[in-house]
Amino acid sequence: MKSKILKFSSIIVLSIILIVIWLFTSFQASPVYAATDSSTVLSELRADPNFDEADYPDNPQDYSLQVIQIGEDEDNELYIYTYQPAHDSIDLKGTKISISCGYSVNGSGLTPSLYDLELVSTSGVFDKYHVKGFTPSKDGDRYYNIVSIYREFNSVIDESDDEFPTTDIAYPVGQQWYAHDINDTKVYEMNTFNTLEVDTVYNGRVTLKNGFQIGDIFGLAGMCDAWFFCFDVEDYVISHIYDADLNYSIRHVIQQYFGTLAPWETPDDIAPDDEDLKYSHSNVRENLKLTLSDEDTMSFSGSGLGARTYSWNRILPAEEFIATVEDQGGEFSETDKLKIESSQYVFSFLETSRSEFFPPSNVGFTLEYEEVYDVGLLRLHFMDVNQKVYDLGVVNNLTTPDSEASATLDPVRDALEDFFDKFVKVIGIIVLIILLVVCLNFIGPISTIFSYLFKGLVFVVTLPFKLIKSLFKRK
C-alpha cells in the first residue's frame, strides 16, 4: 500500500514538473522570439529586453501605422507588430502589407506581393496582425523585406476623389528582417532600405468597341475595357521605365435595371439606391500581381463589320498615351484629359470583356462586366534624367478606377461620322452647282463671263493633248 502511495505521488510530482517546464518554454518563445495567438501583443513585446514602452507614446495627430517587430510561430505563420500613435483618438486598422522574401542588398531586386492582415491582438497603441496567405520559408536563414504597410481609408482624416476613390492608405516601412534559429529560439535582426513613394494621379479605362454585329439590332453589344493607371513620382524625373509590378483585385458583376429609361438617360443617371437597380457579384480574385515591361503592347482586335484593331505600348508617358488614343479615334473628356496630363506615366495594365443589353422597348437594361479595384504600384525599375538606374519597392495608396469610361473607341460610330461628313460635303457641292446654274440662266453678263472662263479652262486642259497629237501627225 505504501509503495502504491509513493508511486502515485511520484507521478503527480513528475506531472507538475512537466507542466512547469511547458509553461516556462511557452513564455520564453512567445514575444519577440515566437508569436502565438493566445498571448497578448503587449506581453509579447515586453518579453524583449530591448523593448521600452515609453518609446511609443500616444499622439492624436499622427495617423500613421508603423511596423516595430515581426514574429513567426511554430506553425510557420508570420505576424506583424505595429505601433499606431493615434489609437486613443481614432482607431486605424491595418489592411495589407507588401513583402518580398529573400536576401536583398539595400532594397534592390525585390519582388513584393500584397498580403491581407488580420488583427489578432490589440493593446493601446500596439497591434498584432497575422499575415494571411503568407508561408515563411523553412530554411535556416529567412529574409523578409517589408516595403510598405496599409491601413483602411478613413473619411474623417483622408482625402479621396469620388471618381476614383482611395481604398487603402500606404505607409513606408523599408525594413529587411533576418530570422534564424539559435538553441531552439527564434531570433530576429533588422536593417533598413530605401523605398519609392508614388502618387496615383488617375485610374480609369478606355472602352474599345466591336464593329457592326447582328446583335446590335436587338440592343446587345460586346466590347473591351482597357484599364490604365496614371502616376507621378515627385522625387524623380523619369526618362525611361524598364519594368514594374502592379497589384489589383477583380470581380465579375451583373448589373440589372428593371425600370424604364427615358430616351436621354444612361445607366450612369440611375441613382445607386434605386430599388429597380440590382447588382450581383461573383468570381472575386484579390491581390493579383502582374509585371509590365517596356516591350509589352496592349492590343484588341474587334469583330463584326468594319471592326478595327487597336494597340499601343503598355508603358507610355502621359502625353504620348493621350495622343495615341486620340489618333486611333478616342476622345477624352476635358476633365479626364487634364488629370492624365498631370501625371508622368501611364500603365495600360489589363483588358476585360464587357457586354450591354438595352432592349428596343427602352424598358430596363443588363450590364455584365469585370470590376477592377485596389489598384496599386508595388515596384518600379526606371532610369532618371541623369542616366541613373533604380529598382525600388514602391509605397502607393490603393485606388479604384473611375466607373465611367474616360474615352470610347467605336469603329461603327467613326464610320457613320465619316459617311455623314462626306455625304454633307457632296450635298453641299450639288447645291452650289444648282445655284450656279440658276444664276447663269438669269444673269446674262455673268453667264457670258462664266462661258468664256469655262472655254478658257477647257483650252488650258486640252492644250497639252493637242500639242502631242500634232507631233504624232508630223511623224
Tab-separated table of C-alpha atoms in Angstrom:
chain	number	residue	atom	x	y	z
A	1	MET	CA	0.000	0.000	0.000
A	2	LYS	CA	2.815	2.340	0.924
A	3	SER	CA	4.617	1.616	-2.328
A	4	LYS	CA	1.462	2.441	-4.299
A	5	ILE	CA	1.132	5.787	-2.496
A	6	LEU	CA	4.783	6.630	-3.243
A	7	LYS	CA	4.332	5.639	-6.853
A	8	PHE	CA	1.190	7.782	-7.190
A	9	SER	CA	2.942	10.726	-5.505
A	10	SER	CA	5.866	10.410	-7.904
A	11	ILE	CA	3.519	10.560	-10.878
A	12	ILE	CA	1.878	13.731	-9.519
A	13	VAL	CA	5.256	15.414	-8.881
A	14	LEU	CA	6.506	14.433	-12.329
A	15	SER	CA	3.328	15.836	-13.933
A	16	ILE	CA	3.747	19.121	-12.060
A	17	ILE	CA	7.381	19.375	-13.188
A	18	LEU	CA	6.407	18.752	-16.837
A	19	ILE	CA	3.665	21.386	-16.680
A	20	VAL	CA	6.085	23.948	-15.206
A	21	ILE	CA	8.654	23.170	-17.906
A	22	TRP	CA	5.973	23.547	-20.606
A	23	LEU	CA	4.786	26.885	-19.211
A	24	PHE	CA	8.353	28.180	-18.955
A	25	THR	CA	9.148	27.136	-22.543
A	26	SER	CA	5.962	28.764	-23.859
A	27	PHE	CA	6.773	32.007	-22.043
A	28	GLN	CA	10.291	32.115	-23.477
A	29	ALA	CA	9.041	31.522	-27.046
A	30	SER	CA	6.176	33.992	-27.013
A	31	PRO	CA	7.244	37.601	-27.648
A	32	VAL	CA	9.983	38.671	-29.986
A	33	TYR	CA	11.061	35.040	-30.282
A	34	ALA	CA	7.842	33.323	-31.348
A	35	ALA	CA	4.338	34.654	-31.787
A	36	THR	CA	1.243	32.792	-30.577
A	37	ASP	CA	-2.404	33.740	-30.968
A	38	SER	CA	-3.245	33.066	-27.325
A	39	SER	CA	-0.994	35.715	-25.760
A	40	THR	CA	-1.491	39.473	-25.955
A	41	VAL	CA	0.556	41.810	-28.114
A	42	LEU	CA	1.879	43.862	-25.188
A	43	SER	CA	3.054	40.890	-23.123
A	44	GLU	CA	4.863	39.505	-26.171
A	45	LEU	CA	6.607	42.812	-26.847
A	46	ARG	CA	7.603	43.210	-23.184
A	47	ALA	CA	9.404	39.874	-23.279
A	48	ASP	CA	12.058	41.556	-25.422
A	49	PRO	CA	14.602	43.157	-23.026
A	50	ASN	CA	15.233	45.935	-25.560
A	51	PHE	CA	11.573	46.962	-25.740
A	52	ASP	CA	10.697	50.208	-23.960
A	53	GLU	CA	7.021	51.116	-23.920
A	54	ALA	CA	7.891	54.775	-23.312
A	55	ASP	CA	9.332	54.975	-26.825
A	56	TYR	CA	5.808	54.652	-28.238
A	57	PRO	CA	3.672	57.492	-26.835
A	58	ASP	CA	0.124	58.306	-27.812
A	59	ASN	CA	-0.057	61.073	-30.442
A	60	PRO	CA	-3.561	62.038	-31.644
A	61	GLN	CA	-2.121	63.975	-34.609
A	62	ASP	CA	-0.100	61.075	-36.015
A	63	TYR	CA	-2.314	58.847	-38.176
A	64	SER	CA	0.469	56.531	-39.312
A	65	LEU	CA	0.869	52.787	-38.867
A	66	GLN	CA	4.430	51.678	-38.065
A	67	VAL	CA	5.967	48.194	-38.083
A	68	ILE	CA	8.064	47.654	-34.926
A	69	GLN	CA	8.570	43.867	-34.869
A	70	ILE	CA	7.833	40.616	-36.675
A	71	GLY	CA	7.386	37.091	-35.323
A	72	GLU	CA	6.968	33.520	-36.506
A	73	ASP	CA	5.058	30.834	-34.659
A	74	GLU	CA	5.675	27.103	-34.581
A	75	ASP	CA	3.234	26.558	-37.459
A	76	ASN	CA	5.262	28.740	-39.854
A	77	GLU	CA	2.802	31.631	-39.671
A	78	LEU	CA	4.075	35.215	-39.851
A	79	TYR	CA	2.905	38.008	-37.524
A	80	ILE	CA	3.464	41.771	-37.639
A	81	TYR	CA	3.593	44.006	-34.560
A	82	THR	CA	2.638	47.632	-35.137
A	83	TYR	CA	2.553	50.983	-33.373
A	84	GLN	CA	-0.468	53.199	-34.075
A	85	PRO	CA	0.166	56.596	-32.392
A	86	ALA	CA	-3.373	57.988	-32.756
A	87	HIS	CA	-5.147	54.897	-31.439
A	88	ASP	CA	-6.813	56.658	-28.497
A	89	SER	CA	-8.344	59.370	-30.702
A	90	ILE	CA	-9.096	57.409	-33.884
A	91	ASP	CA	-8.578	53.682	-34.321
A	92	LEU	CA	-6.993	52.927	-37.700
A	93	LYS	CA	-6.868	49.275	-38.666
A	94	GLY	CA	-4.140	47.719	-40.833
A	95	THR	CA	-5.394	46.034	-44.009
A	96	LYS	CA	-2.462	44.836	-46.160
A	97	ILE	CA	1.296	44.563	-46.239
A	98	SER	CA	3.825	44.477	-49.107
A	99	ILE	CA	6.530	41.837	-48.565
A	100	SER	CA	9.335	40.366	-50.659
A	101	CYS	CA	11.220	37.271	-49.492
A	102	GLY	CA	14.936	36.583	-49.908
A	103	TYR	CA	18.145	38.462	-49.219
A	104	SER	CA	18.424	41.914	-50.784
A	105	VAL	CA	21.221	44.474	-50.816
A	106	ASN	CA	19.811	47.911	-49.978
A	107	GLY	CA	16.339	47.023	-51.218
A	108	SER	CA	17.398	46.015	-54.745
A	109	GLY	CA	15.975	43.091	-56.692
A	110	LEU	CA	12.761	42.911	-54.683
A	111	THR	CA	9.650	41.063	-55.880
A	112	PRO	CA	6.997	42.342	-53.439
A	113	SER	CA	3.461	40.997	-53.220
A	114	LEU	CA	0.449	42.154	-51.206
A	115	TYR	CA	-0.995	40.094	-48.350
A	116	ASP	CA	-4.053	40.750	-46.215
A	117	LEU	CA	-3.645	41.489	-42.499
A	118	GLU	CA	-5.860	40.005	-39.794
A	119	LEU	CA	-5.923	41.727	-36.387
A	120	VAL	CA	-5.404	39.115	-33.654
A	121	SER	CA	-4.494	41.213	-30.613
A	122	THR	CA	-4.569	44.882	-29.609
A	123	SER	CA	-3.469	46.854	-26.561
A	124	GLY	CA	-3.491	50.655	-26.666
A	125	VAL	CA	-1.205	51.871	-29.434
A	126	PHE	CA	0.070	48.346	-30.127
A	127	ASP	CA	-1.494	45.852	-32.535
A	128	LYS	CA	-0.575	42.372	-33.643
A	129	TYR	CA	-1.555	41.135	-37.117
A	130	HIS	CA	-1.478	37.770	-38.802
A	131	VAL	CA	-0.205	37.885	-42.404
A	132	LYS	CA	-2.853	35.828	-44.186
A	133	GLY	CA	-1.816	33.522	-47.012
A	134	PHE	CA	1.891	34.010	-46.345
A	135	THR	CA	4.077	30.990	-45.565
A	136	PRO	CA	7.540	31.777	-44.186
A	137	SER	CA	10.477	29.888	-45.592
A	138	LYS	CA	11.574	26.784	-43.671
A	139	ASP	CA	15.221	27.490	-44.481
A	140	GLY	CA	17.644	28.197	-41.673
A	141	ASP	CA	18.035	31.846	-42.724
A	142	ARG	CA	14.850	33.754	-43.586
A	143	TYR	CA	14.726	37.269	-45.003
A	144	TYR	CA	11.510	39.325	-45.028
A	145	ASN	CA	11.684	42.650	-46.886
A	146	ILE	CA	8.718	44.760	-45.826
A	147	VAL	CA	8.215	47.603	-48.315
A	148	SER	CA	5.007	49.168	-47.005
A	149	ILE	CA	2.011	48.629	-44.758
A	150	TYR	CA	-1.556	49.746	-45.497
A	151	ARG	CA	-4.389	50.913	-43.300
A	152	GLU	CA	-8.064	51.365	-44.037
A	153	PHE	CA	-9.243	54.630	-45.593
A	154	ASN	CA	-10.900	56.997	-43.125
A	155	SER	CA	-13.158	59.738	-44.498
A	156	VAL	CA	-12.551	61.962	-41.461
A	157	ILE	CA	-8.785	62.348	-41.951
A	158	ASP	CA	-8.164	61.243	-45.564
A	159	GLU	CA	-8.917	62.934	-48.886
A	160	SER	CA	-10.185	60.988	-51.886
A	161	ASP	CA	-11.506	61.645	-55.374
A	162	ASP	CA	-15.109	60.450	-55.771
A	163	GLU	CA	-14.423	59.405	-59.361
A	164	PHE	CA	-11.602	57.021	-58.396
A	165	PRO	CA	-11.756	56.533	-54.612
A	166	THR	CA	-8.816	55.574	-52.409
A	167	THR	CA	-9.399	52.291	-50.579
A	168	ASP	CA	-6.169	51.812	-48.585
A	169	ILE	CA	-3.529	54.277	-47.352
A	170	ALA	CA	0.110	53.119	-47.687
A	171	TYR	CA	2.968	53.947	-45.300
A	172	PRO	CA	6.663	53.300	-45.953
A	173	VAL	CA	8.397	50.607	-43.924
A	174	GLY	CA	11.666	49.752	-45.712
A	175	GLN	CA	12.729	47.036	-43.254
A	176	GLN	CA	14.622	43.830	-44.003
A	177	TRP	CA	14.125	41.329	-41.195
A	178	TYR	CA	16.549	38.435	-40.791
A	179	ALA	CA	15.097	35.490	-38.872
A	180	HIS	CA	17.091	32.470	-37.724
A	181	ASP	CA	17.054	29.816	-35.006
A	182	ILE	CA	19.541	29.584	-32.129
A	183	ASN	CA	19.171	26.859	-29.479
A	184	ASP	CA	15.511	26.281	-30.367
A	185	THR	CA	14.829	30.018	-30.042
A	186	LYS	CA	13.809	32.341	-32.864
A	187	VAL	CA	15.980	35.437	-33.155
A	188	TYR	CA	15.314	38.495	-35.325
A	189	GLU	CA	17.592	41.220	-36.685
A	190	MET	CA	16.574	44.223	-38.769
A	191	ASN	CA	18.164	46.553	-41.345
A	192	THR	CA	16.537	49.339	-43.372
A	193	PHE	CA	16.431	50.143	-47.088
A	194	ASN	CA	15.083	52.916	-49.327
A	195	THR	CA	11.600	52.859	-50.829
A	196	LEU	CA	9.941	54.963	-53.539
A	197	GLU	CA	6.789	56.982	-52.847
A	198	VAL	CA	4.439	57.181	-55.825
A	199	ASP	CA	1.241	59.239	-56.136
A	200	THR	CA	-1.714	57.885	-58.098
A	201	VAL	CA	-2.997	60.749	-60.255
A	202	TYR	CA	-5.846	58.954	-62.004
A	203	ASN	CA	-7.178	55.456	-62.552
A	204	GLY	CA	-9.597	54.652	-65.383
A	205	ARG	CA	-10.459	52.726	-68.527
A	206	VAL	CA	-10.851	53.132	-72.281
A	207	THR	CA	-13.724	51.211	-73.884
A	208	LEU	CA	-12.925	49.523	-77.218
A	209	LYS	CA	-15.973	48.503	-79.259
A	210	ASN	CA	-16.511	45.869	-81.954
A	211	GLY	CA	-17.702	46.524	-85.487
A	212	PHE	CA	-21.336	46.187	-86.511
A	213	GLN	CA	-22.903	42.847	-85.495
A	214	ILE	CA	-26.408	41.362	-85.780
A	215	GLY	CA	-26.870	41.674	-82.008
A	216	ASP	CA	-26.613	45.457	-82.291
A	217	ILE	CA	-30.065	45.499	-83.934
A	218	PHE	CA	-31.590	43.939	-80.809
A	219	GLY	CA	-29.700	46.111	-78.307
A	220	LEU	CA	-26.949	43.581	-77.469
A	221	ALA	CA	-23.337	44.769	-77.747
A	222	GLY	CA	-19.947	43.366	-76.721
A	223	MET	CA	-16.785	45.351	-76.124
A	224	CYS	CA	-13.477	45.513	-74.240
A	225	ASP	CA	-12.398	47.644	-71.261
A	226	ALA	CA	-8.721	48.625	-71.390
A	227	TRP	CA	-7.718	49.647	-67.859
A	228	PHE	CA	-5.000	52.233	-67.262
A	229	PHE	CA	-3.141	53.631	-64.259
A	230	CYS	CA	-1.658	57.183	-64.150
A	231	PHE	CA	1.004	58.098	-61.605
A	232	ASP	CA	3.576	60.676	-60.611
A	233	VAL	CA	6.946	60.316	-58.852
A	234	GLU	CA	7.624	63.582	-57.081
A	235	ASP	CA	11.287	62.970	-56.213
A	236	TYR	CA	12.460	61.869	-59.681
A	237	VAL	CA	12.175	62.939	-63.307
A	238	ILE	CA	11.849	59.635	-65.127
A	239	SER	CA	13.292	59.309	-68.633
A	240	HIS	CA	12.571	55.587	-69.142
A	241	ILE	CA	10.757	52.754	-67.355
A	242	TYR	CA	12.088	49.229	-67.871
A	243	ASP	CA	9.514	47.228	-65.923
A	244	ALA	CA	7.137	47.433	-62.976
A	245	ASP	CA	4.948	45.295	-60.686
A	246	LEU	CA	1.313	46.193	-60.035
A	247	ASN	CA	-1.386	44.872	-57.738
A	248	TYR	CA	-5.121	44.732	-58.472
A	249	SER	CA	-8.276	42.901	-57.450
A	250	ILE	CA	-11.187	41.994	-59.709
A	251	ARG	CA	-14.700	40.580	-59.576
A	252	HIS	CA	-17.448	39.724	-62.069
A	253	VAL	CA	-20.519	41.992	-61.922
A	254	ILE	CA	-24.014	41.700	-63.393
A	255	GLN	CA	-25.915	44.995	-63.158
A	256	GLN	CA	-29.621	44.912	-63.964
A	257	TYR	CA	-32.212	47.675	-64.068
A	258	PHE	CA	-35.918	46.771	-64.172
A	259	GLY	CA	-37.352	50.256	-64.562
A	260	THR	CA	-37.929	52.371	-67.667
A	261	LEU	CA	-35.220	54.623	-69.044
A	262	ALA	CA	-36.081	57.979	-70.558
A	263	PRO	CA	-34.693	58.391	-74.111
A	264	TRP	CA	-31.959	60.735	-72.858
A	265	GLU	CA	-30.960	58.651	-69.819
A	266	THR	CA	-27.945	56.315	-69.459
A	267	PRO	CA	-27.088	53.761	-66.727
A	268	ASP	CA	-24.943	56.408	-65.021
A	269	ASP	CA	-28.075	58.519	-64.475
A	270	ILE	CA	-29.676	55.835	-62.287
A	271	ALA	CA	-29.313	56.507	-58.534
A	272	PRO	CA	-27.292	53.775	-56.734
A	273	ASP	CA	-30.107	53.269	-54.221
A	274	ASP	CA	-32.852	52.919	-56.871
A	275	GLU	CA	-34.971	49.913	-55.881
A	276	ASP	CA	-35.132	48.775	-59.536
A	277	LEU	CA	-31.328	48.567	-59.740
A	278	LYS	CA	-29.776	45.220	-58.742
A	279	TYR	CA	-26.171	44.009	-58.548
A	280	SER	CA	-24.725	40.514	-58.283
A	281	HIS	CA	-21.025	39.727	-57.755
A	282	SER	CA	-19.040	36.543	-58.342
A	283	ASN	CA	-15.565	35.155	-59.089
A	284	VAL	CA	-13.722	37.500	-56.722
A	285	ARG	CA	-9.927	37.456	-57.153
A	286	GLU	CA	-7.901	39.625	-54.772
A	287	ASN	CA	-4.292	40.801	-54.552
A	288	LEU	CA	-3.384	39.721	-58.075
A	289	LYS	CA	0.076	40.722	-59.245
A	290	LEU	CA	1.344	41.428	-62.752
A	291	THR	CA	4.588	42.636	-64.278
A	292	LEU	CA	4.775	45.103	-67.179
A	293	SER	CA	7.860	45.654	-69.332
A	294	ASP	CA	8.805	48.331	-71.856
A	295	GLU	CA	8.291	45.799	-74.682
A	296	ASP	CA	4.682	44.908	-73.795
A	297	THR	CA	1.801	46.043	-76.026
A	298	MET	CA	-1.917	46.369	-75.378
A	299	SER	CA	-3.885	45.023	-78.345
A	300	PHE	CA	-7.576	44.454	-79.094
A	301	SER	CA	-8.945	43.116	-82.390
A	302	GLY	CA	-12.662	43.714	-82.745
A	303	SER	CA	-15.138	41.523	-84.570
A	304	GLY	CA	-18.015	42.369	-86.899
A	305	LEU	CA	-18.418	44.575	-89.953
A	306	GLY	CA	-15.922	47.438	-90.027
A	307	ALA	CA	-14.082	46.197	-86.913
A	308	ARG	CA	-10.652	47.596	-86.168
A	309	THR	CA	-7.538	46.557	-84.258
A	310	TYR	CA	-6.389	48.960	-81.553
A	311	SER	CA	-2.947	48.801	-79.961
A	312	TRP	CA	-0.403	50.847	-78.017
A	313	ASN	CA	2.505	50.290	-75.655
A	314	ARG	CA	1.573	49.348	-72.110
A	315	ILE	CA	4.105	51.838	-70.695
A	316	LEU	CA	3.817	55.355	-72.107
A	317	PRO	CA	4.475	58.940	-70.990
A	318	ALA	CA	1.132	60.599	-70.235
A	319	GLU	CA	1.057	62.947	-73.248
A	320	GLU	CA	2.022	60.136	-75.625
A	321	PHE	CA	-0.744	57.935	-74.205
A	322	ILE	CA	-3.349	60.642	-74.872
A	323	ALA	CA	-2.055	61.287	-78.402
A	324	THR	CA	-2.011	57.555	-79.210
A	325	VAL	CA	-5.613	57.008	-78.094
A	326	GLU	CA	-6.820	60.135	-79.903
A	327	ASP	CA	-5.001	59.152	-83.118
A	328	GLN	CA	-6.992	55.901	-83.108
A	329	GLY	CA	-10.352	57.654	-82.753
A	330	GLY	CA	-10.695	58.125	-78.985
A	331	GLU	CA	-11.821	61.371	-77.399
A	332	PHE	CA	-11.224	62.094	-73.708
A	333	SER	CA	-13.419	64.370	-71.658
A	334	GLU	CA	-11.676	67.617	-70.838
A	335	THR	CA	-11.611	66.783	-67.100
A	336	ASP	CA	-10.105	63.320	-67.578
A	337	LYS	CA	-7.612	64.626	-70.115
A	338	LEU	CA	-6.318	67.233	-67.666
A	339	LYS	CA	-5.909	64.577	-64.960
A	340	ILE	CA	-3.958	62.264	-67.252
A	341	GLU	CA	-1.767	65.117	-68.498
A	342	SER	CA	-0.834	65.992	-64.901
A	343	SER	CA	0.787	62.560	-64.427
A	344	GLN	CA	4.236	61.448	-65.593
A	345	TYR	CA	3.459	57.990	-66.926
A	346	VAL	CA	0.502	55.769	-67.809
A	347	PHE	CA	0.382	51.978	-67.479
A	348	SER	CA	-2.182	50.119	-69.627
A	349	PHE	CA	-2.235	47.025	-67.470
A	350	LEU	CA	-5.353	44.932	-68.151
A	351	GLU	CA	-8.136	44.207	-70.675
A	352	THR	CA	-11.512	42.725	-69.701
A	353	SER	CA	-14.746	41.967	-71.562
A	354	ARG	CA	-17.994	43.896	-71.229
A	355	SER	CA	-21.479	43.266	-72.634
A	356	GLU	CA	-24.514	45.548	-72.672
A	357	PHE	CA	-28.155	44.762	-73.422
A	358	PHE	CA	-30.602	47.632	-73.975
A	359	PRO	CA	-33.972	46.316	-75.245
A	360	PRO	CA	-35.555	48.341	-78.095
A	361	SER	CA	-38.557	48.880	-75.787
A	362	ASN	CA	-36.318	51.011	-73.542
A	363	VAL	CA	-37.516	49.032	-70.504
A	364	GLY	CA	-34.560	48.163	-68.285
A	365	PHE	CA	-31.049	47.073	-69.224
A	366	THR	CA	-28.409	44.498	-68.291
A	367	LEU	CA	-24.688	45.193	-67.999
A	368	GLU	CA	-22.171	42.390	-67.464
A	369	TYR	CA	-18.542	43.288	-66.848
A	370	GLU	CA	-15.413	42.893	-64.720
A	371	GLU	CA	-14.947	45.423	-61.898
A	372	VAL	CA	-11.328	46.262	-61.080
A	373	TYR	CA	-10.369	47.705	-57.686
A	374	ASP	CA	-7.465	48.051	-55.209
A	375	VAL	CA	-5.019	49.044	-57.950
A	376	GLY	CA	-1.543	49.995	-56.783
A	377	LEU	CA	2.123	50.008	-57.780
A	378	LEU	CA	4.462	47.602	-55.939
A	379	ARG	CA	7.848	48.052	-57.655
A	380	LEU	CA	9.382	50.361	-60.273
A	381	HIS	CA	12.549	49.803	-62.334
A	382	PHE	CA	13.464	53.033	-64.130
A	383	MET	CA	16.166	55.467	-65.278
A	384	ASP	CA	16.145	59.156	-64.373
A	385	VAL	CA	17.292	62.121	-66.495
A	386	ASN	CA	20.818	61.747	-65.108
A	387	GLN	CA	21.015	58.215	-66.563
A	388	LYS	CA	20.943	56.653	-63.103
A	389	VAL	CA	19.010	53.385	-62.847
A	390	TYR	CA	16.814	52.446	-59.865
A	391	ASP	CA	14.850	49.319	-58.963
A	392	LEU	CA	12.839	50.108	-55.825
A	393	GLY	CA	9.901	48.851	-53.832
A	394	VAL	CA	7.024	51.322	-54.068
A	395	VAL	CA	4.795	52.935	-51.442
A	396	ASN	CA	1.483	53.715	-53.174
A	397	ASN	CA	-2.123	54.060	-51.979
A	398	LEU	CA	-4.631	51.600	-53.431
A	399	THR	CA	-7.363	53.139	-55.575
A	400	THR	CA	-10.431	52.009	-57.515
A	401	PRO	CA	-10.763	53.098	-61.186
A	402	ASP	CA	-13.428	55.513	-62.359
A	403	SER	CA	-16.693	53.696	-63.114
A	404	GLU	CA	-17.219	55.711	-66.316
A	405	ALA	CA	-15.065	55.216	-69.412
A	406	SER	CA	-12.602	58.061	-69.977
A	407	ALA	CA	-12.752	57.519	-73.749
A	408	THR	CA	-14.536	55.230	-76.220
A	409	LEU	CA	-13.132	53.897	-79.481
A	410	ASP	CA	-16.078	52.908	-81.691
A	411	PRO	CA	-15.455	51.929	-85.357
A	412	VAL	CA	-19.200	51.947	-86.198
A	413	ARG	CA	-19.605	55.469	-84.844
A	414	ASP	CA	-16.444	56.600	-86.663
A	415	ALA	CA	-17.667	55.051	-89.930
A	416	LEU	CA	-21.070	56.739	-89.625
A	417	GLU	CA	-19.481	60.080	-88.788
A	418	ASP	CA	-17.151	59.733	-91.782
A	419	PHE	CA	-20.076	58.781	-94.049
A	420	PHE	CA	-22.250	61.702	-92.956
A	421	ASP	CA	-19.293	64.072	-93.228
A	422	LYS	CA	-18.741	63.049	-96.849
A	423	PHE	CA	-22.495	62.986	-97.506
A	424	VAL	CA	-22.861	66.587	-96.302
A	425	LYS	CA	-19.922	67.671	-98.479
A	426	VAL	CA	-21.427	66.017	-101.574
A	427	ILE	CA	-24.830	67.592	-100.897
A	428	GLY	CA	-23.135	70.949	-100.459
A	429	ILE	CA	-21.360	70.662	-103.821
A	430	ILE	CA	-24.621	69.679	-105.559
A	431	VAL	CA	-26.438	72.661	-104.030
A	432	LEU	CA	-23.664	75.011	-105.182
A	433	ILE	CA	-23.843	73.653	-108.733
A	434	ILE	CA	-27.623	74.098	-108.819
A	435	LEU	CA	-27.317	77.664	-107.556
A	436	LEU	CA	-24.616	78.356	-110.118
A	437	VAL	CA	-26.789	77.024	-112.950
A	438	VAL	CA	-29.724	79.112	-111.781
A	439	CYS	CA	-27.566	82.233	-111.657
A	440	LEU	CA	-26.200	81.567	-115.142
A	441	ASN	CA	-29.688	81.238	-116.579
A	442	PHE	CA	-30.930	84.528	-115.126
A	443	ILE	CA	-27.910	86.808	-115.304
A	444	GLY	CA	-26.709	87.334	-118.846
A	445	PRO	CA	-23.379	89.151	-118.324
A	446	ILE	CA	-22.346	86.725	-115.641
A	447	SER	CA	-23.350	83.879	-117.931
A	448	THR	CA	-21.118	85.284	-120.678
A	449	ILE	CA	-18.192	85.711	-118.301
A	450	PHE	CA	-18.541	82.175	-116.987
A	451	SER	CA	-18.861	80.892	-120.542
A	452	TYR	CA	-15.523	82.485	-121.502
A	453	LEU	CA	-13.936	81.250	-118.290
A	454	PHE	CA	-15.176	77.746	-118.994
A	455	LYS	CA	-13.862	77.862	-122.578
A	456	GLY	CA	-10.518	79.132	-121.313
A	457	LEU	CA	-10.332	76.324	-118.774
A	458	VAL	CA	-11.129	73.759	-121.471
A	459	PHE	CA	-8.415	75.260	-123.718
A	460	VAL	CA	-5.771	75.081	-120.950
A	461	VAL	CA	-6.682	71.494	-120.058
A	462	THR	CA	-6.755	70.241	-123.675
A	463	LEU	CA	-3.726	72.191	-124.960
A	464	PRO	CA	-1.079	69.575	-123.924
A	465	PHE	CA	-3.070	66.843	-125.649
A	466	LYS	CA	-3.382	68.923	-128.851
A	467	LEU	CA	0.380	69.509	-128.940
A	468	ILE	CA	1.084	65.803	-128.501
A	469	LYS	CA	-1.405	64.968	-131.257
A	470	SER	CA	0.223	67.454	-133.654
A	471	LEU	CA	3.657	65.913	-133.010
A	472	PHE	CA	2.406	62.472	-133.935
A	473	LYS	CA	0.844	63.867	-137.141
A	474	ARG	CA	4.183	65.376	-138.199
A	475	LYS	CA	5.826	61.992	-137.844
